[in-house]
């Protein structure tokens, strides 16, 4: 298996690690592993607040024409 080229990796806004697989929400990247953790976290779990705080980094860009 070949090593993935670093230029194809992006820093996740949750774990801050460079990963290749994930999603983009506006201009921010969330890796696949963090996305799965977020989706499966219940609102009464301690880590829920952690994810909410991290996700607040996402801001909708405003494009004016």
CSV table of C-alpha atoms in Angstrom, one decimal, residues 34-60:
chain,number,residue,atom,x,y,z
A,34,UNK,CA,-14.8,12.7,13.7
A,35,UNK,CA,-18.0,12.9,11.6
A,36,UNK,CA,-18.9,9.3,12.8
A,37,UNK,CA,-18.1,10.2,16.4
A,38,UNK,CA,-20.3,13.3,16.2
A,39,UNK,CA,-23.2,11.4,14.6
A,40,UNK,CA,-23.1,8.8,17.3
A,41,UNK,CA,-22.8,11.1,20.3
A,42,UNK,CA,-25.9,11.5,22.4
A,43,UNK,CA,-26.7,15.0,23.7
A,44,UNK,CA,-26.4,13.8,27.3
A,45,UNK,CA,-22.8,12.6,26.8
A,46,UNK,CA,-19.8,14.7,28.1
A,47,UNK,CA,-18.2,14.9,24.7
A,48,UNK,CA,-21.3,16.4,23.1
A,49,UNK,CA,-20.4,19.9,24.4
A,50,UNK,CA,-16.8,19.4,23.1
A,51,UNK,CA,-18.2,18.8,19.6
A,52,UNK,CA,-20.6,21.8,19.8
A,53,UNK,CA,-17.7,24.1,20.7
A,54,UNK,CA,-15.5,22.8,17.9
A,55,UNK,CA,-18.3,23.1,15.3
A,56,UNK,CA,-18.8,26.7,16.2
A,57,UNK,CA,-15.6,27.4,14.2
A,58,UNK,CA,-17.7,26.9,11.1
A,59,UNK,CA,-19.0,30.1,9.7
A,60,UNK,CA,-21.0,30.6,6.6
